XYZ file of C-alpha atoms in Angstrom:
757
model
C -39.386 15.818 20.368
C -38.285 14.207 17.115
C -34.651 13.063 17.461
C -33.541 14.863 14.298
C -35.107 18.136 15.465
C -33.546 17.657 18.895
C -30.106 17.133 17.315
C -30.534 20.155 15.090
C -31.331 22.362 18.086
C -28.611 20.879 20.275
C -25.733 21.112 17.777
C -25.360 24.928 17.842
C -25.404 24.851 21.648
C -22.623 22.293 21.712
C -20.571 24.251 19.221
C -20.982 27.491 21.136
C -19.959 25.762 24.365
C -16.955 24.239 22.631
C -15.350 27.643 22.259
C -14.928 28.041 26.015
C -14.361 24.555 27.452
C -12.939 21.137 26.691
C -15.568 18.553 25.749
C -15.573 15.398 27.890
C -16.396 12.127 26.173
C -15.721 9.564 28.904
C -14.758 10.056 32.554
C -15.164 7.527 35.392
C -17.876 5.077 34.508
C -20.003 6.584 31.752
C -20.161 8.519 28.529
C -20.704 12.225 28.999
C -23.898 14.007 27.996
C -24.457 14.255 24.245
C -22.459 11.113 23.399
C -23.869 7.834 22.078
C -22.330 4.369 21.876
C -22.296 3.316 18.214
C -19.826 0.458 18.700
C -20.120 -2.875 16.946
C -19.053 -6.386 17.947
C -17.158 -5.003 20.913
C -17.519 -6.079 24.537
C -17.373 -2.869 26.592
C -17.127 -2.367 30.344
C -17.692 1.306 31.097
C -16.666 0.843 34.736
C -13.565 -1.346 34.625
C -11.464 -1.349 37.773
C -8.608 -3.666 36.774
C -6.703 -0.683 35.348
C -7.848 2.895 35.706
C -7.187 6.513 36.542
C -9.591 8.117 38.984
C -12.451 5.718 39.777
C -12.646 3.445 36.698
C -11.811 3.113 33.025
C -13.440 1.845 29.839
C -12.218 -1.597 28.785
C -12.992 -2.939 25.324
C -12.464 -6.203 23.503
C -13.234 -5.954 19.797
C -13.673 -8.798 17.337
C -11.885 -8.648 13.996
C -12.726 -5.383 12.213
C -14.994 -4.300 15.075
C -14.710 -0.983 16.877
C -15.389 1.122 19.920
C -17.347 3.873 18.155
C -18.602 7.039 19.851
C -20.979 9.550 18.253
C -21.694 13.151 19.301
C -25.097 14.819 18.988
C -23.451 17.751 17.293
C -20.039 18.409 15.758
C -16.530 18.572 17.190
C -15.101 20.551 14.258
C -14.118 23.558 16.365
C -11.857 21.613 18.714
C -8.103 21.553 18.405
C -7.650 17.852 19.081
C -8.542 14.691 20.971
C -6.836 13.530 24.168
C -7.151 10.157 25.895
C -5.302 7.743 28.147
C -4.768 4.308 26.628
C -3.276 0.988 27.700
C -2.756 -1.702 25.067
C -0.133 -4.159 23.889
C 1.998 -2.616 21.124
C 3.803 -5.916 20.527
C 0.661 -7.402 18.967
C 0.141 -4.671 16.411
C 0.506 -7.106 13.487
C -2.124 -8.515 11.156
C -1.891 -10.899 8.174
C -4.336 -10.014 5.383
C -4.068 -12.500 2.537
C -0.525 -12.337 1.201
C 0.182 -9.052 2.957
C 1.284 -8.454 6.539
C -0.240 -5.282 7.875
C 1.807 -3.754 10.658
C -1.247 -2.679 12.608
C -3.871 -4.378 14.704
C -5.591 -1.266 15.917
C -6.317 2.172 14.476
C -8.167 5.396 15.172
C -10.140 7.410 12.641
C -12.765 10.163 12.549
C -16.026 10.312 10.614
C -18.798 12.674 9.643
C -22.076 10.775 9.546
C -23.990 13.467 7.674
C -21.509 14.105 4.841
C -19.756 10.672 4.800
C -16.383 12.278 5.426
C -13.660 10.062 6.855
C -10.159 10.838 8.015
C -7.012 8.913 7.280
C -6.400 6.008 9.653
C -4.072 6.744 12.560
C -2.101 3.569 13.342
C -1.512 2.976 17.030
C 2.088 2.113 16.215
C 2.552 5.827 15.514
C 2.216 6.398 19.261
C 5.270 5.609 21.345
C 5.359 4.290 24.899
C 2.229 2.106 24.816
C 1.921 -0.593 27.465
C -0.719 -2.938 28.873
C 0.462 -2.270 32.421
C -0.020 1.500 32.489
C -1.811 4.306 30.730
C -0.143 6.510 28.157
C -1.652 9.937 27.597
C -2.112 10.579 23.884
C -2.951 13.894 22.243
C -4.117 13.877 18.632
C -3.567 17.323 17.161
C -6.132 17.969 14.422
C -3.651 20.220 12.648
C -1.129 17.367 12.417
C -2.525 13.838 12.475
C 0.112 11.173 13.053
C 2.052 9.747 11.378
C 1.910 11.954 8.267
C 1.429 15.337 9.975
C -1.479 16.161 7.669
C -4.407 18.170 9.094
C -7.775 16.550 9.798
C -9.302 18.747 7.125
C -12.878 19.747 6.457
C -15.838 17.538 7.300
C -18.921 17.406 9.484
C -16.983 15.502 12.162
C -19.220 13.887 14.778
C -17.881 10.348 15.338
C -14.609 8.609 16.141
C -13.638 4.953 16.140
C -10.994 2.788 17.760
C -11.074 -0.106 15.287
C -9.441 -3.502 15.506
C -8.138 -5.101 12.336
C -8.126 -8.777 11.414
C -6.955 -10.219 14.731
C -9.169 -8.232 17.095
C -7.915 -6.087 19.974
C -8.240 -5.620 23.732
C -7.447 -2.321 25.434
C -8.392 0.214 28.129
C -9.065 3.912 27.592
C -9.818 6.655 30.093
C -10.247 10.420 30.399
C -11.311 10.949 26.797
C -11.927 14.561 25.833
C -11.736 17.066 22.976
C -9.416 20.001 23.620
C -10.199 23.627 22.889
C -6.532 24.395 22.293
C -3.194 22.672 21.925
C 0.040 24.496 22.556
C 2.637 23.557 19.978
C 6.002 23.509 21.708
C 8.759 25.017 19.558
C 11.164 22.155 18.855
C 14.119 21.291 16.708
C 13.065 17.784 15.651
C 16.022 16.674 13.571
C 19.138 17.851 11.783
C 20.650 15.619 9.112
C 23.470 15.928 6.578
C 22.365 15.523 2.969
C 24.167 16.015 -0.337
C 27.513 17.842 -0.529
C 27.092 20.624 1.957
C 23.581 20.746 3.400
C 22.167 20.255 6.874
C 18.392 19.663 6.714
C 16.772 20.820 9.962
C 13.131 19.951 10.719
C 11.203 21.997 13.255
C 7.769 22.542 14.740
C 6.490 25.832 16.061
C 8.424 29.087 16.086
C 12.077 28.322 16.688
C 15.116 30.550 16.484
C 16.992 29.323 13.418
C 19.897 31.638 14.179
C 20.887 29.297 17.005
C 21.807 26.475 14.601
C 25.562 25.793 14.745
C 27.549 23.158 12.854
C 30.886 21.555 13.684
C 32.800 19.024 11.589
C 35.687 17.298 13.351
C 35.424 19.894 16.130
C 35.834 22.807 13.693
C 32.968 25.248 13.303
C 31.561 25.614 9.786
C 29.835 28.793 8.724
C 26.400 28.775 7.166
C 26.264 30.529 3.800
C 22.563 30.232 2.948
C 19.199 28.972 4.250
C 16.024 27.908 2.481
C 12.842 27.002 4.367
C 10.046 24.808 3.054
C 6.681 23.711 4.509
C 4.879 20.794 2.808
C 1.438 21.905 1.667
C -0.311 18.750 2.908
C 1.633 18.465 6.200
C 2.070 22.051 7.412
C 2.689 21.159 11.049
C 6.412 20.697 10.405
C 8.918 22.795 8.510
C 12.313 21.978 7.048
C 15.166 24.446 6.634
C 18.112 23.624 4.420
C 21.339 25.159 5.752
C 23.983 25.376 3.035
C 27.442 25.171 4.574
C 30.419 27.287 3.561
C 32.505 24.105 3.487
C 31.731 20.682 2.025
C 30.932 17.710 4.215
C 33.723 15.191 4.762
C 34.374 12.002 6.750
C 34.461 12.431 10.502
C 32.342 13.629 13.400
C 29.505 16.015 12.614
C 27.643 17.869 15.374
C 24.675 20.191 14.955
C 23.390 22.194 17.920
C 20.243 24.296 17.995
C 18.180 26.200 20.537
C 19.053 25.811 24.175
C 19.462 22.056 24.421
C 19.066 20.337 21.036
C 22.064 18.450 19.695
C 22.429 15.985 16.818
C 25.593 14.000 16.178
C 26.691 11.769 13.294
C 29.738 9.897 12.190
C 30.160 10.565 8.487
C 31.784 7.517 6.878
C 34.330 7.124 4.130
C 32.895 7.097 0.630
C 31.573 4.137 -1.284
C 32.549 4.262 -4.931
C 30.427 3.922 -8.003
C 29.810 5.269 -11.465
C 26.984 6.001 -13.868
C 27.315 5.619 -17.616
C 24.928 8.061 -19.340
C 25.813 6.630 -22.763
C 24.459 3.189 -21.792
C 20.694 3.554 -21.549
C 17.465 1.715 -22.189
C 13.904 2.952 -22.149
C 11.839 2.696 -18.980
C 8.207 1.749 -19.505
C 6.089 4.604 -18.140
C 3.484 2.056 -17.031
C 5.481 0.731 -14.061
C 4.202 3.550 -11.822
C 0.691 2.161 -11.388
C -1.708 1.482 -8.520
C -4.961 -0.341 -7.942
C -8.024 1.793 -7.252
C -6.739 5.402 -7.148
C -9.001 7.531 -4.989
C -9.398 10.630 -7.161
C -8.117 12.566 -10.147
C -5.979 14.716 -7.840
C -4.460 11.557 -6.312
C -3.393 10.424 -9.789
C -1.903 13.801 -10.572
C -0.181 14.341 -7.211
C 1.570 10.957 -7.338
C 2.034 10.787 -11.108
C 0.143 7.490 -11.410
C 0.550 6.228 -14.975
C -1.803 3.232 -15.003
C -4.716 2.326 -12.738
C -6.218 -1.128 -12.242
C -9.801 -2.146 -11.626
C -8.950 -5.457 -9.944
C -8.989 -7.722 -6.915
C -11.145 -10.582 -5.699
C -14.372 -8.600 -5.800
C -14.176 -7.985 -9.559
C -14.500 -11.704 -10.392
C -18.262 -11.613 -9.677
C -18.749 -8.020 -10.900
C -22.000 -7.638 -12.846
C -21.680 -4.581 -15.103
C -25.414 -4.604 -15.823
C -26.247 -3.483 -12.305
C -22.861 -2.771 -10.732
C -23.301 -5.620 -8.277
C -20.488 -7.715 -6.899
C -19.773 -10.340 -4.248
C -17.042 -10.254 -1.629
C -16.341 -13.976 -1.906
C -14.222 -15.482 0.834
C -13.023 -12.007 1.830
C -16.375 -11.251 3.497
C -18.969 -14.010 3.949
C -19.764 -14.457 0.243
C -22.204 -11.547 0.315
C -23.436 -9.509 -2.626
C -23.162 -5.734 -2.517
C -22.960 -2.730 -4.771
C -19.552 -2.391 -6.364
C -17.175 -0.355 -4.217
C -15.709 1.097 -7.399
C -19.102 2.147 -8.738
C -19.735 1.724 -12.441
C -16.747 0.418 -14.417
C -17.440 2.644 -17.426
C -17.642 5.738 -15.234
C -14.443 4.663 -13.477
C -12.630 4.268 -16.792
C -13.804 7.742 -17.742
C -12.607 9.691 -14.736
C -9.354 7.736 -14.413
C -8.372 8.263 -18.045
C -9.528 11.863 -17.797
C -7.024 12.362 -14.976
C -4.194 11.263 -17.258
C -3.823 7.593 -16.254
C -3.946 4.583 -18.535
C -6.503 1.969 -17.476
C -6.415 -1.756 -16.782
C -9.857 -3.389 -16.513
C -10.530 -6.895 -15.193
C -13.060 -9.019 -17.093
C -14.952 -11.659 -15.080
C -14.277 -15.101 -16.581
C -16.147 -17.602 -14.391
C -19.708 -18.738 -15.075
C -21.502 -16.450 -12.658
C -21.712 -12.815 -11.549
C -23.655 -11.228 -8.670
C -27.376 -10.930 -9.378
C -28.175 -8.183 -6.865
C -26.771 -6.227 -3.927
C -28.335 -8.211 -1.095
C -28.090 -11.989 -1.597
C -25.527 -14.275 0.021
C -24.485 -17.864 -0.516
C -24.323 -19.556 2.888
C -27.437 -18.665 4.935
C -27.537 -19.990 8.484
C -31.034 -21.245 7.862
C -29.595 -23.756 5.365
C -26.110 -24.256 6.847
C -26.557 -23.924 10.645
C -23.128 -25.160 11.772
C -20.753 -22.710 10.130
C -17.644 -21.502 11.933
C -18.434 -17.794 11.618
C -21.192 -15.399 10.608
C -21.151 -11.795 9.476
C -21.299 -9.569 12.573
C -23.624 -7.261 10.624
C -25.821 -10.034 9.183
C -26.122 -13.014 11.481
C -27.628 -15.212 8.745
C -24.667 -14.876 6.343
C -21.973 -17.457 7.033
C -18.435 -18.040 5.818
C -19.176 -21.475 4.327
C -16.698 -23.252 6.606
C -17.181 -25.753 9.403
C -15.207 -25.477 12.620
C -12.659 -28.009 11.299
C -11.883 -25.759 8.323
C -13.680 -27.850 5.698
C -16.387 -26.476 3.429
C -20.029 -27.122 4.217
C -21.812 -29.679 2.074
C -23.436 -29.713 -0.366
C -22.068 -26.650 -2.194
C -24.601 -23.827 -2.435
C -26.904 -23.333 -5.387
C -25.130 -20.609 -7.420
C -28.441 -19.051 -8.376
C -28.931 -18.058 -4.762
C -26.545 -15.160 -5.255
C -25.577 -15.164 -8.921
C -26.773 -14.907 -12.480
C -25.090 -16.616 -15.465
C -22.099 -15.003 -17.211
C -20.441 -15.912 -20.486
C -18.414 -14.502 -23.379
C -21.562 -13.222 -25.137
C -22.425 -11.048 -22.148
C -18.786 -9.982 -21.815
C -18.750 -8.823 -25.438
C -22.033 -6.981 -24.945
C -20.555 -5.143 -21.978
C -17.214 -4.316 -23.568
C -18.743 -3.232 -26.868
C -21.048 -0.837 -25.047
C -18.332 0.871 -23.033
C -18.125 4.599 -23.698
C -14.628 4.725 -22.219
C -12.341 2.024 -23.570
C -9.681 0.390 -21.377
C -6.071 0.278 -22.544
C -5.470 -3.212 -21.147
C -7.848 -5.918 -19.925
C -6.974 -8.814 -17.666
C -8.850 -12.081 -17.889
C -10.221 -12.278 -14.365
C -8.209 -12.216 -11.152
C -6.388 -15.154 -9.563
C -8.931 -17.658 -10.869
C -6.498 -20.493 -10.199
C -7.656 -20.253 -6.555
C -11.360 -19.675 -7.300
C -12.255 -22.899 -5.453
C -11.238 -21.021 -2.296
C -11.898 -17.340 -2.940
C -15.150 -17.976 -4.830
C -15.978 -21.466 -3.595
C -19.691 -20.744 -3.642
C -19.756 -20.562 -7.451
C -16.685 -22.597 -8.390
C -16.111 -25.354 -5.789
C -14.059 -27.570 -8.112
C -10.282 -26.914 -8.130
C -9.158 -25.075 -11.266
C -6.995 -27.176 -13.584
C -4.412 -26.135 -16.180
C -6.839 -26.911 -18.990
C -9.826 -25.088 -17.534
C -7.813 -21.952 -16.813
C -6.326 -21.949 -20.313
C -9.788 -22.406 -21.853
C -11.233 -19.503 -19.906
C -8.317 -17.222 -20.801
C -8.522 -18.118 -24.497
C -12.308 -17.677 -24.692
C -12.511 -14.372 -22.830
C -9.368 -12.969 -24.461
C -10.897 -13.708 -27.858
C -14.132 -12.042 -26.770
C -12.232 -8.954 -25.582
C -10.258 -8.680 -28.839
C -13.464 -9.008 -30.846
C -15.284 -6.345 -28.816
C -12.269 -4.000 -28.501
C -9.901 -4.620 -31.431
C -7.173 -2.306 -30.135
C -7.171 -3.525 -26.534
C -4.211 -5.402 -25.045
C -4.858 -8.565 -23.019
C -3.008 -9.577 -19.850
C -3.290 -12.987 -18.177
C -3.378 -15.214 -16.162
C -3.011 -12.816 -13.173
C -1.639 -15.644 -11.059
C -1.754 -14.943 -7.333
C 1.622 -16.067 -6.015
C 4.920 -17.884 -6.458
C 3.395 -21.302 -5.652
C 0.790 -21.089 -8.389
C 3.245 -19.883 -11.022
C 4.245 -23.519 -11.164
C 1.244 -25.707 -10.379
C -2.547 -25.635 -9.953
C -5.100 -26.205 -7.222
C -5.468 -29.736 -8.588
C -1.906 -30.391 -7.440
C 1.204 -31.927 -8.964
C -0.851 -34.556 -10.770
C -1.797 -31.676 -13.067
C 1.884 -31.045 -13.810
C 2.347 -34.760 -14.506
C -0.601 -34.776 -16.898
C 1.075 -31.979 -18.877
C 4.481 -33.531 -19.503
C 5.753 -32.420 -16.082
C 5.679 -28.805 -17.199
C 5.268 -26.043 -14.654
C 2.169 -23.955 -15.190
C 3.451 -20.607 -16.486
C 5.851 -22.138 -19.058
C 3.043 -24.426 -20.208
C 0.589 -21.502 -20.331
C 2.934 -19.419 -22.475
C 3.575 -22.376 -24.762
C -0.152 -22.937 -25.238
C -0.884 -19.262 -25.894
C 1.837 -19.272 -28.540
C 0.206 -22.331 -30.113
C -3.152 -20.526 -30.103
C -1.650 -17.601 -31.970
C -0.226 -20.013 -34.530
C -3.583 -21.763 -35.024
C -5.737 -18.616 -35.026
C -3.352 -16.329 -36.852
C -3.600 -13.620 -34.207
C -2.178 -12.929 -30.771
C -4.580 -13.286 -27.838
C -2.048 -12.613 -25.077
C -0.064 -9.366 -24.977
C 1.146 -9.405 -21.357
C 2.111 -12.252 -19.070
C 0.481 -10.951 -15.895
C 1.480 -12.129 -12.423
C 1.014 -11.022 -8.845
C 4.068 -10.952 -6.627
C 4.173 -10.687 -2.854
C 7.492 -10.910 -1.037
C 7.483 -14.136 0.970
C 9.878 -13.502 3.909
C 8.056 -13.026 7.208
C 8.681 -9.447 8.344
C 5.649 -9.261 10.625
C 7.660 -8.608 13.799
C 8.648 -5.236 12.320
C 11.635 -5.107 14.648
C 15.142 -4.139 13.533
C 15.880 -7.587 12.112
C 12.565 -7.733 10.258
C 13.099 -4.276 8.809
C 16.575 -5.205 7.573
C 15.121 -8.338 5.985
C 12.330 -6.320 4.357
C 14.834 -3.901 2.871
C 17.106 -6.574 1.371
C 14.338 -8.867 0.090
C 13.915 -6.645 -2.984
C 16.915 -8.591 -4.293
C 14.406 -11.370 -5.067
C 13.190 -9.220 -7.957
C 16.465 -9.461 -9.894
C 19.377 -11.198 -8.152
C 20.111 -14.833 -9.160
C 22.458 -15.225 -6.176
C 19.879 -14.190 -3.576
C 18.513 -17.309 -1.870
C 15.048 -16.299 -0.754
C 14.801 -15.982 3.025
C 11.459 -17.783 3.195
C 9.789 -21.116 2.521
C 10.558 -20.579 -1.173
C 14.164 -21.733 -0.774
C 13.259 -24.599 1.552
C 10.545 -26.120 -0.597
C 10.998 -25.195 -4.263
C 7.646 -26.011 -5.934
C 8.905 -26.114 -9.526
C 11.163 -27.689 -12.118
C 12.970 -24.432 -12.887
C 16.730 -23.826 -12.741
C 18.137 -22.045 -9.694
C 14.845 -22.681 -7.941
C 15.926 -21.564 -4.478
C 16.101 -18.036 -5.842
C 13.015 -16.139 -6.963
C 14.981 -14.029 -9.470
C 11.587 -12.814 -10.563
C 11.996 -10.366 -13.431
C 14.845 -12.037 -15.370
C 13.246 -15.445 -14.778
C 9.911 -14.365 -16.249
C 11.637 -12.642 -19.154
C 13.574 -15.829 -19.913
C 10.365 -17.886 -19.874
C 8.764 -15.387 -22.250
C 11.779 -15.485 -24.579
C 11.735 -19.282 -24.584
C 8.017 -19.976 -24.891
C 6.280 -16.908 -26.331
C 8.633 -14.184 -27.594
C 7.162 -10.707 -27.914
C 4.950 -11.033 -24.837
C 5.366 -8.251 -22.295
C 5.628 -8.626 -18.512
C 3.008 -7.226 -16.150
C 2.944 -7.325 -12.344
C -0.571 -6.149 -11.570
C -0.344 -6.736 -7.816
C 2.649 -6.261 -5.522
C 3.202 -4.681 -2.117
C 5.860 -3.580 0.357
C 4.659 -5.668 3.381
C 4.596 -2.531 5.574
C 2.716 0.381 4.035
C 2.759 2.428 7.242
C 6.463 2.030 8.003
C 9.273 4.036 6.414
C 10.899 0.760 5.382
C 7.788 -0.005 3.325
C 8.312 3.275 1.509
C 11.970 2.477 0.894
C 11.046 -0.991 -0.420
C 8.591 0.678 -2.789
C 11.139 3.215 -4.026
C 13.683 0.419 -4.481
C 11.176 -1.748 -6.365
C 10.134 1.061 -8.716
C 13.800 1.624 -9.538
C 14.277 -2.105 -10.155
C 11.205 -2.289 -12.397
C 12.652 0.479 -14.549
C 16.179 -0.926 -14.659
C 15.163 -4.500 -15.470
C 12.446 -3.776 -17.989
C 9.080 -4.553 -16.398
C 6.416 -3.351 -18.818
C 3.584 -2.517 -16.429
C 3.039 -2.750 -12.667
C 0.251 -1.707 -10.290
C 0.614 -1.578 -6.509
C -1.928 -3.388 -4.326
C -3.914 -1.634 -3.351
C -4.171 2.126 -2.894
C -1.169 3.705 -1.178
C -1.918 6.526 1.226
C -0.804 9.633 -0.655
C 0.892 11.015 2.452
C 2.217 7.686 3.733
C 5.594 6.095 2.986
C 4.438 4.121 -0.069
C 2.650 7.100 -1.585
C 5.769 9.171 -0.996
C 7.801 6.673 -3.021
C 5.515 7.347 -6.012
C 5.733 11.096 -5.361
C 9.529 10.771 -5.286
C 9.629 9.451 -8.869
C 6.578 11.157 -10.372
C 4.990 13.742 -8.074
C 3.325 16.909 -9.345
C 4.655 16.686 -12.891
C 8.370 16.270 -12.101
C 9.441 12.850 -13.373
C 12.358 10.492 -13.081
C 14.166 10.098 -16.415
C 12.444 8.161 -19.194
C 15.597 6.147 -19.911
C 17.477 4.026 -17.400
C 21.201 4.756 -17.085
C 23.681 2.022 -16.210
C 24.923 2.166 -12.601
C 27.932 0.245 -11.293
C 28.975 0.111 -7.652
C 32.438 -0.980 -6.537
C 31.045 -2.973 -3.599
C 28.091 -5.369 -3.388
C 25.846 -3.378 -1.047
C 22.408 -4.025 -2.553
C 21.000 -5.078 0.807
C 21.604 -1.625 2.290
C 21.688 0.740 -0.679
C 20.109 1.327 -4.050
C 21.021 3.898 -6.709
C 18.944 4.412 -9.844
C 19.858 6.795 -12.636
C 17.754 8.070 -15.493
C 18.138 10.553 -18.306
C 15.680 12.574 -20.327
C 16.488 15.348 -22.805
C 20.083 15.255 -21.636
C 19.176 15.873 -17.981
C 20.219 13.276 -15.388
C 17.922 12.176 -12.569
C 18.945 10.052 -9.601
C 17.194 8.158 -6.825
C 19.416 7.274 -3.862
C 18.018 4.832 -1.275
C 19.876 4.404 1.995
C 18.448 1.277 3.619
C 21.031 1.428 6.382
C 20.468 2.723 9.928
C 23.384 5.179 9.663
C 24.344 7.782 7.039
C 26.164 6.601 3.925
C 28.529 8.601 1.716
C 29.322 8.182 -1.978
C 31.644 9.190 -4.757
C 29.679 8.473 -7.928
C 31.673 9.421 -10.982
C 30.000 10.955 -14.051
C 27.239 12.517 -11.954
C 27.099 16.077 -13.319
C 27.630 18.983 -10.937
C 25.359 22.002 -11.000
C 21.799 22.815 -9.965
C 19.346 20.074 -8.985
C 15.771 19.854 -7.840
C 15.761 17.608 -4.748
C 12.991 15.633 -3.037
C 13.311 13.224 -0.141
C 11.434 11.362 2.590
C 12.298 9.234 5.603
C 15.148 9.394 8.055
C 14.959 11.567 11.135
C 13.081 14.182 9.076
C 10.146 11.776 8.827
C 7.627 10.951 6.132
C 6.671 14.155 4.376
C 7.067 15.751 0.952
C 10.361 17.508 1.643
C 11.921 19.342 -1.294
C 14.370 22.077 -2.270
C 16.651 23.288 -5.040
C 20.382 22.986 -4.480
C 23.722 23.093 -6.226
C 25.787 19.912 -6.314
C 29.294 21.341 -6.206
C 31.082 18.000 -6.325
C 30.262 14.340 -6.879
C 33.145 13.140 -4.708
C 31.342 13.190 -1.350
C 27.533 12.943 -1.288
C 25.813 12.040 1.987
C 22.471 10.223 2.166
C 20.858 10.093 5.631
C 19.824 6.821 7.268
C 16.534 5.231 6.134
C 16.093 7.927 3.481
C 15.202 8.052 -0.211
C 16.436 11.075 -2.181
C 15.434 12.169 -5.683
C 17.684 14.570 -7.608
C 16.927 15.943 -11.060
C 19.371 18.076 -12.984
C 18.047 21.546 -13.836
């Protein structure tokens, strides 16, 4: 029987059976009937006896980005969830990817092979109690995937994958099965003080809210009102806001609920501060940007104001075929562009209400097709690594880390590119970009795109390429703004891949000051401006990869590097300053760049087209993002786009939702904030105003509640949003009345948005 016909006949049988019994996937030595092994680059022992329940377990060792992948001849849509026993090392769930530390090594996700559906990734760090020495039983509820609580959603689900990230993974699993039902235990999950007089109680299942009792300093406080809210995209949990008959105050707070749930806090004395609504300056709306938004609804849900077509893979993008090359990110292989056609992308992104930032290739080559690659094994047989999916495509490196020799013939994978072709492309665009950047991090092209540019990029070559392609862009699109040089990191703000001899050859000037000076000179000689934005990429340099308490505290205070001249960077930056700049042990990023602009090319705007939190899946990453967005507004960044695409329901996406979600926006003008104490490492407060209405973002980066008396904050009705803390990462929101500004409580590890109604 033809396999497709067999699958078509078998699927209804499997689905009918699913209604009455759990569906085994793996038990004691083998996959169950109807399951196929679709794993890649993973060494699997289906009968491991070094650690097991019953008779044996499945042990797996996956290479980087490889997976244990299991496929059903049918669908598992009708099941309530997946259950399995797992043993792995949670302490190794860290992975460096370029300048970013991912806090995961290992993740689970679901797929539909017939409709190309794919779930959100479930990080293994979202599961507590993991150990290499024993199994932990894990149940994944399809109505509430961890960590966001969002449902699995619709799809022709027939495959699931345990995937390693960049460092590989070794683990055991056992007793894998899909469950026909999952009983949701009614639970009071958390109860936290927030605002003047509110206790926010999160629950799952049907609980008895009448059992909630509150005591402050051993005195019972009556409850005057309740409001319940369930997030639309995470309906597995509910929050109820209990308004107290008496305001919160310093002392011991206890909340009891149900038969045995109790939550206790010590509410501290207030910290003092003030806002000055008469002292304002405009916030650029373009600071709330991302790279590669996923859909129009994503843009609208998070209020994304500018979207970037960028990254390493756009350097070799060929718009006359939508081909690209992964460069050093993936074995220098050509492929179809992940973003599709740039013109189409510009169209749907702008149609969703976002401004657009398009990267123009500026090297001499672009991908010629979707299949070629630069370092075939047949020509370079001694490379250190080869693509696990194409054993002939190598990484161009020898085992000692040096590049193979001679460099490859660029025509093997590329076709020529120049300003004439760039103008042809840009002129023909139906949908015009608002801003263009001249390539992406080309100062390191001799590494990222070594196959077509093996010679280190010098000051002079980079300037020439920026000038030529900026001029071409302005000629093709007279109203477009140009951003450059899109420099990758702190080190290369100040020097080049050639090294410090390049600085010496240019009067000992650091690169960015020299670049601005030269672009100013070009405007003088040409009579027109070619550079509108100084564009940089910024990744926080402190190592927070351990993601323990100390690393999280460091992550939360390192945002000071964006603005604080007294903050000595807690990284290599302060130990080995690579520049001739004043105060060079501090990054002091935004004011420093603004001073360079004022000195060398006044009128140029500041763009940060790549930045990241260092921990997208952790609440502290969300708090860093909320803090950074507030800083960008306060200190006058002109445009910024997060790298790369925050999960809409994850902590970073929630930071965007906090400021901009669903059409409710933080104020368009920044209001001066003054705090009596220097507490920037543990707290941030950002104030805005628009049409006379005040908006506030409070960020408690501390592990305990904080309380504030902020003068000049108006009392009255507010729309409130928040995420983090014991309530978890979800789109929590309510409407409340701020009766007093003299004692406002913000829960631990929580960001709160308040907008005056």
